[in-house]
Amino acid sequence: MKLKTQILSLITFITTLILFSSCVNNSNQQGALGGSAAEKVYVAPGEHDEFYAFLSGGYSGNLTVYGLPSGRLFKEIPVFSQFATNGYGYSEETTPMLNTSYGFVPWDDLHHPDISQTKGEIDGRWIFVNGNNTPRIARVSLSTFETEEIIEVPNSAGNHSSSFVTENTEYVVAGTRFSVPIPQRDMSIKDYKSNFKGAISFIKVDQETGRMNIEFQIILPGFNYDLAHPGRGKSHGWMFFSTYNTEEASTLLEVNASQNDKDYIAAINWKKAEEYMRAGKFTEMDTEYAHNVYDEHTHTATSTMMKKVKVLDPAELPGLVYFLPTPKSPHGVDVDPSGEYIIGNGKLSASLTAHSFTNMINAINNEDFSGEEYGIPVINYDASVSGVVEGAGLGPLHTEFDGKGNAYTTFFISSEVVKWKLGSWEVIDRKPTYYSVGHIMIPGGNSGKPFGKYAIAMNKITKDRYLPTGPELEHSAQLYDISGEKMELLLDFPTHGEPHYAAGAPADLIKPNSKKFYKLEDNKHPYSVQNEGETKVERDGNVVHIYMSTIRSHFSPDNIEGIKVGDIVYFHVTNLEQDFDVPHGMAMIGANTSELLIMPGQTKSFRWDPKKVGVWPFYCTDFCSALHQEMQGYVRVSPKDSNIKLSWMLDGE
Amino acid sequence: MKRKHYITLSGLCLALLISCTKVDKAETNASSNLHNNTPLGQASVVDEDSDLNILQVAISSADHSTLVAAVQAAGIEHILVNAGPLTVFAPVNSAFDALPAGTVDNLLKPENKAQLASILTLHAAPGSYDKEGLIKSAQKGRKLYMATGDYLDVTLDGEDVLVNGAKVLATIQTSNGIINVVDQVFLPKNK
């Protein structure tokens, strides 16, 4: 009895000790973790974030700019959609940006931002984005943070496997999600199989100006081309595209495109394509697509309709394209920083498939093929596969890399991010997302040099994450610290529109190049003025051009008479300020358009059709100065047959 | 004497735990959810207005109490409230009862959580398959692709639809997918 008591006392003592020490340990750890989650995302007032993050806006048609780790939204850059906030797509200068072969298309669905690269590393010059609906690729300057160029992609529909750059931004690629008749023609949908085709476009990028030109298209079988990532390092010169619907179904794809056990990753040897182009092995076909360019000096976009495109036929050109069988409708195809592993994320699968580039090349050299599709060799599955991440989760979609030998894959159905190791294919960690994650982004995660500190998971479902705002909710994103062995959830913030992919870069790569204002002396806009002395009003028949200027805190001119009902009046407003962050706005009562928001040194124009006799005010919309409320003017509108002479003035001058 | 010691022991532990928790709470406060052993997931969303989802329908069905217990033991509730599309083949309690004695109890043990999750996942197909869809699959000779990566046979027996040999007893449309009530549990084939 005594012995038992002693033993029990001992046990009590030891247990107490263990509990106490574990409690201390635990609380230390919890304290460190818990306290640091807030600290790690806290960017003190006036301090700057460590990274830029560019999140696609999905159906907003815009690109959003955030800071990491704070999750603060800095800017929304309009790309494919009209943006009344600053007049993009409304102003006379920017409407040509949204011109297409279908006419003016004021909206699109922006999906996959990719920052330009040099030697496989992101270089912060430009960011490319794709419009999914009416196929377009846009280039956004990372100096002005404005859309500088939009090129329409012909023979394409549902421009989804876009817009990814090659190792030195030689090309930005665009692949069609929907296969279509090429060229388009009136035919029965029932005849889809073998008649519809999928076009993959290689758009050459001028290294000085960034200007884009569709160099060639490769016409592939009528599958759906889903995503793409470039080869890099040893696989430089190749581009990889995931496919689904290799069944070539045209109806109820949710069933009919899920029949094949494996679809393909298309491996395209674009250096080989260049050889064939030089050898003249292309066909030039008639087509129509718009090429829209914004000039930073005229502050004006022009739209040119292009009529020809060069196409390559892989069935006739050996060595151009190979298919890598990949299980279950792969969505993302992601290439690790070394360029050796090509990861297929089979969205209906529970596993991930890693092809080895070295194995692929060996298989090609040994002609280790399991068959062909429309003349394109299909590589033996066992020959190219290097490893499988088994049972990692349900519904894998996308993978990014941290540059330390780890990969991070999102799983939609099981709603989690899973960290696993390249080469050993073992799962290291998993963290839930809230809820149903789509893309994940690590700054530089699609390059040879990722910055493996943070990862953002961009989710499709928000539900109860924030204060409710009715049925329509912004999508949620979660920020994880990935610097340790285990991921740590740091922050949860709403995003704008529907982010698909995103791209990120260290702040120092971009910050020094950010433009502060436009130099007035470089302004080559045909209706610009260099000073108030040049402001004037000109009439040409019933068309009136107002050369107007703004400076704190007045318009020049601000009193205009002699305008008549039925006139077409253009306000061309030059902001004479030459100072950082002093935009002026301009709005006219009854104008059937948006306001203008004019940056220092810039000229913007809108059209106003005066319909009513009277005296009508205009004003500055941006609180520019203490006397902002004084920044206004009047236009006198007289009857159509009036004899009032055209006149304008500022303070009687 | 013995009892006394136990009381002392548990009392001490409890006191320690409480103090421990207090410290944690004070220090973590803002991020207490993050370090919880069972982080909140989509199944925890409070929503009494929307149509019932697969999980909620299963919970409300007395004839699926074994299945629900298994889903909870496997920790896969969140998957059943996902946007899907999901089709779940839900064995009735008698289907579990028909398994060899001790099977269910064994699977419900914490150490068999992964195996249980894998068996349950074999009952979910990514896609929407109601009874008509299953009949069509059977007629066209299509197999049913399950979330585990396995393919199950769909066959017809007179008026009945059989999936992996199990009879579909009823089809229920839920807010996030379809439940087909079946009379047998699907067990993985030995690979």
Short mmCIF file of N, CA and C in Angstrom, two decimals, chain A residues 260-321:
data_model
loop_
_atom_site.label_atom_id
_atom_site.label_comp_id
_atom_site.label_asym_id
_atom_site.label_seq_id
_atom_site.Cartn_x
_atom_site.Cartn_y
_atom_site.Cartn_z
N ASN A 260 -11.67 9.71 -70.73
CA ASN A 260 -10.32 9.17 -70.90
C ASN A 260 -9.58 9.16 -69.56
N ASP A 261 -8.87 8.09 -69.33
CA ASP A 261 -8.12 7.98 -68.10
C ASP A 261 -7.00 9.02 -68.06
N LYS A 262 -6.46 9.29 -69.26
CA LYS A 262 -5.40 10.29 -69.33
C LYS A 262 -5.69 11.26 -70.48
N ASP A 263 -5.39 12.52 -70.22
CA ASP A 263 -5.33 13.50 -71.29
C ASP A 263 -3.85 13.77 -71.51
N TYR A 264 -3.54 14.94 -72.06
CA TYR A 264 -2.13 15.16 -72.39
C TYR A 264 -1.61 16.48 -71.85
N ILE A 265 -0.30 16.50 -71.69
CA ILE A 265 0.41 17.78 -71.64
C ILE A 265 1.11 17.87 -72.99
N ALA A 266 0.84 18.96 -73.71
CA ALA A 266 1.48 19.16 -75.02
C ALA A 266 2.82 19.84 -74.79
N ALA A 267 3.89 19.19 -75.23
CA ALA A 267 5.23 19.78 -75.12
C ALA A 267 5.60 20.34 -76.49
N ILE A 268 5.78 21.65 -76.53
CA ILE A 268 6.05 22.32 -77.81
C ILE A 268 7.49 22.82 -77.82
N ASN A 269 8.22 22.40 -78.81
CA ASN A 269 9.61 22.83 -79.00
C ASN A 269 9.59 24.10 -79.86
N TRP A 270 9.58 25.25 -79.18
CA TRP A 270 9.42 26.50 -79.96
C TRP A 270 10.70 26.92 -80.66
N LYS A 271 11.84 26.39 -80.21
CA LYS A 271 13.08 26.68 -80.95
C LYS A 271 13.02 25.96 -82.30
N LYS A 272 12.44 24.75 -82.28
CA LYS A 272 12.23 23.99 -83.51
C LYS A 272 11.25 24.77 -84.41
N ALA A 273 10.24 25.34 -83.78
CA ALA A 273 9.26 26.13 -84.55
C ALA A 273 9.97 27.29 -85.25
N GLU A 274 10.91 27.93 -84.55
CA GLU A 274 11.66 29.04 -85.17
C GLU A 274 12.45 28.55 -86.39
N GLU A 275 13.03 27.34 -86.26
CA GLU A 275 13.76 26.78 -87.41
C GLU A 275 12.81 26.59 -88.60
N TYR A 276 11.64 26.03 -88.31
CA TYR A 276 10.67 25.81 -89.40
C TYR A 276 10.20 27.13 -89.99
N MET A 277 10.07 28.15 -89.15
CA MET A 277 9.66 29.47 -89.65
C MET A 277 10.73 30.02 -90.60
N ARG A 278 11.99 29.91 -90.15
CA ARG A 278 13.10 30.41 -90.98
C ARG A 278 13.17 29.64 -92.30
N ALA A 279 12.82 28.35 -92.24
CA ALA A 279 12.86 27.52 -93.45
C ALA A 279 11.62 27.71 -94.33
N GLY A 280 10.73 28.60 -93.86
CA GLY A 280 9.54 28.90 -94.65
C GLY A 280 8.50 27.80 -94.66
N LYS A 281 8.48 26.96 -93.62
CA LYS A 281 7.55 25.82 -93.59
C LYS A 281 6.16 26.20 -93.04
N PHE A 282 5.85 27.47 -93.09
CA PHE A 282 4.55 27.93 -92.57
C PHE A 282 3.57 28.19 -93.71
N THR A 283 2.32 28.30 -93.34
CA THR A 283 1.30 28.74 -94.28
C THR A 283 0.81 30.09 -93.77
N GLU A 284 0.60 31.01 -94.68
CA GLU A 284 0.05 32.30 -94.26
C GLU A 284 -1.45 32.26 -94.53
N MET A 285 -2.23 32.44 -93.48
CA MET A 285 -3.68 32.39 -93.71
C MET A 285 -4.33 33.74 -93.45
N ASP A 286 -5.44 33.95 -94.15
CA ASP A 286 -6.19 35.19 -93.98
C ASP A 286 -6.95 35.13 -92.66
N THR A 287 -6.95 36.22 -91.96
CA THR A 287 -7.70 36.29 -90.72
C THR A 287 -7.90 37.76 -90.40
N GLU A 288 -8.36 38.06 -89.21
CA GLU A 288 -8.58 39.44 -88.84
C GLU A 288 -8.42 39.57 -87.32
N TYR A 289 -7.55 40.45 -86.91
CA TYR A 289 -7.42 40.70 -85.47
C TYR A 289 -6.88 42.10 -85.23
N ALA A 290 -7.29 42.66 -84.10
CA ALA A 290 -6.91 44.04 -83.79
C ALA A 290 -5.61 44.08 -82.99
N HIS A 291 -4.80 45.07 -83.29
CA HIS A 291 -3.58 45.30 -82.53
C HIS A 291 -3.62 46.75 -82.03
N ASN A 292 -3.75 46.91 -80.74
CA ASN A 292 -3.97 48.24 -80.15
C ASN A 292 -2.76 48.65 -79.31
N VAL A 293 -2.25 49.81 -79.61
CA VAL A 293 -1.04 50.27 -78.93
C VAL A 293 -1.26 51.65 -78.33
N TYR A 294 -0.88 51.79 -77.08
CA TYR A 294 -0.99 53.07 -76.40
C TYR A 294 0.38 53.73 -76.38
N ASP A 295 0.44 54.96 -76.86
CA ASP A 295 1.71 55.69 -76.92
C ASP A 295 1.81 56.60 -75.69
N GLU A 296 2.87 56.43 -74.95
CA GLU A 296 3.04 57.17 -73.70
C GLU A 296 3.25 58.67 -73.96
N HIS A 297 3.70 59.01 -75.17
CA HIS A 297 3.99 60.42 -75.46
C HIS A 297 2.80 61.17 -76.06
N THR A 298 2.03 60.46 -76.92
CA THR A 298 0.81 61.11 -77.42
C THR A 298 -0.34 60.86 -76.44
N HIS A 299 -0.11 59.99 -75.46
CA HIS A 299 -1.14 59.61 -74.49
C HIS A 299 -2.39 59.10 -75.21
N THR A 300 -2.14 58.48 -76.35
CA THR A 300 -3.24 58.08 -77.22
C THR A 300 -3.01 56.67 -77.76
N ALA A 301 -4.10 55.91 -77.85
CA ALA A 301 -4.01 54.57 -78.42
C ALA A 301 -4.44 54.58 -79.87
N THR A 302 -3.83 53.69 -80.64
CA THR A 302 -4.26 53.48 -82.02
C THR A 302 -4.58 52.01 -82.18
N SER A 303 -5.55 51.72 -83.03
CA SER A 303 -5.94 50.34 -83.29
C SER A 303 -5.71 50.02 -84.76
N THR A 304 -5.00 48.95 -85.02
CA THR A 304 -4.72 48.55 -86.40
C THR A 304 -5.31 47.16 -86.62
N MET A 305 -6.02 46.98 -87.74
CA MET A 305 -6.58 45.67 -88.01
C MET A 305 -5.59 44.85 -88.84
N MET A 306 -5.17 43.73 -88.29
CA MET A 306 -4.20 42.86 -88.95
C MET A 306 -4.97 41.82 -89.78
N LYS A 307 -4.36 41.38 -90.88
CA LYS A 307 -5.12 40.54 -91.82
C LYS A 307 -4.53 39.16 -92.08
N LYS A 308 -3.32 38.93 -91.60
CA LYS A 308 -2.65 37.66 -91.92
C LYS A 308 -2.05 37.05 -90.66
N VAL A 309 -1.99 35.73 -90.63
CA VAL A 309 -1.25 35.07 -89.56
C VAL A 309 -0.55 33.84 -90.14
N LYS A 310 0.66 33.57 -89.65
CA LYS A 310 1.43 32.43 -90.14
C LYS A 310 1.17 31.23 -89.23
N VAL A 311 0.87 30.10 -89.84
CA VAL A 311 0.56 28.91 -89.03
C VAL A 311 1.48 27.74 -89.40
N LEU A 312 1.75 26.93 -88.36
CA LEU A 312 2.57 25.72 -88.53
C LEU A 312 1.69 24.51 -88.26
N ASP A 313 1.88 23.47 -89.06
CA ASP A 313 1.09 22.24 -88.90
C ASP A 313 2.00 21.15 -88.31
N PRO A 314 1.79 20.79 -87.04
CA PRO A 314 2.71 19.84 -86.39
C PRO A 314 2.68 18.45 -87.01
N ALA A 315 1.58 18.09 -87.68
CA ALA A 315 1.51 16.77 -88.31
C ALA A 315 2.53 16.67 -89.44
N GLU A 316 2.85 17.83 -90.04
CA GLU A 316 3.78 17.85 -91.16
C GLU A 316 5.21 18.18 -90.72
N LEU A 317 5.36 18.62 -89.47
CA LEU A 317 6.65 19.14 -89.02
C LEU A 317 7.17 18.33 -87.83
N PRO A 318 7.96 17.30 -88.09
CA PRO A 318 8.41 16.42 -87.01
C PRO A 318 9.23 17.17 -85.95
N GLY A 319 9.09 16.71 -84.73
CA GLY A 319 9.88 17.28 -83.64
C GLY A 319 9.31 18.55 -83.06
N LEU A 320 8.16 18.98 -83.56
CA LEU A 320 7.60 20.25 -83.09
C LEU A 320 6.77 20.08 -81.81
N VAL A 321 5.92 19.04 -81.79
CA VAL A 321 5.02 18.83 -80.65
C VAL A 321 5.02 17.35 -80.25
#
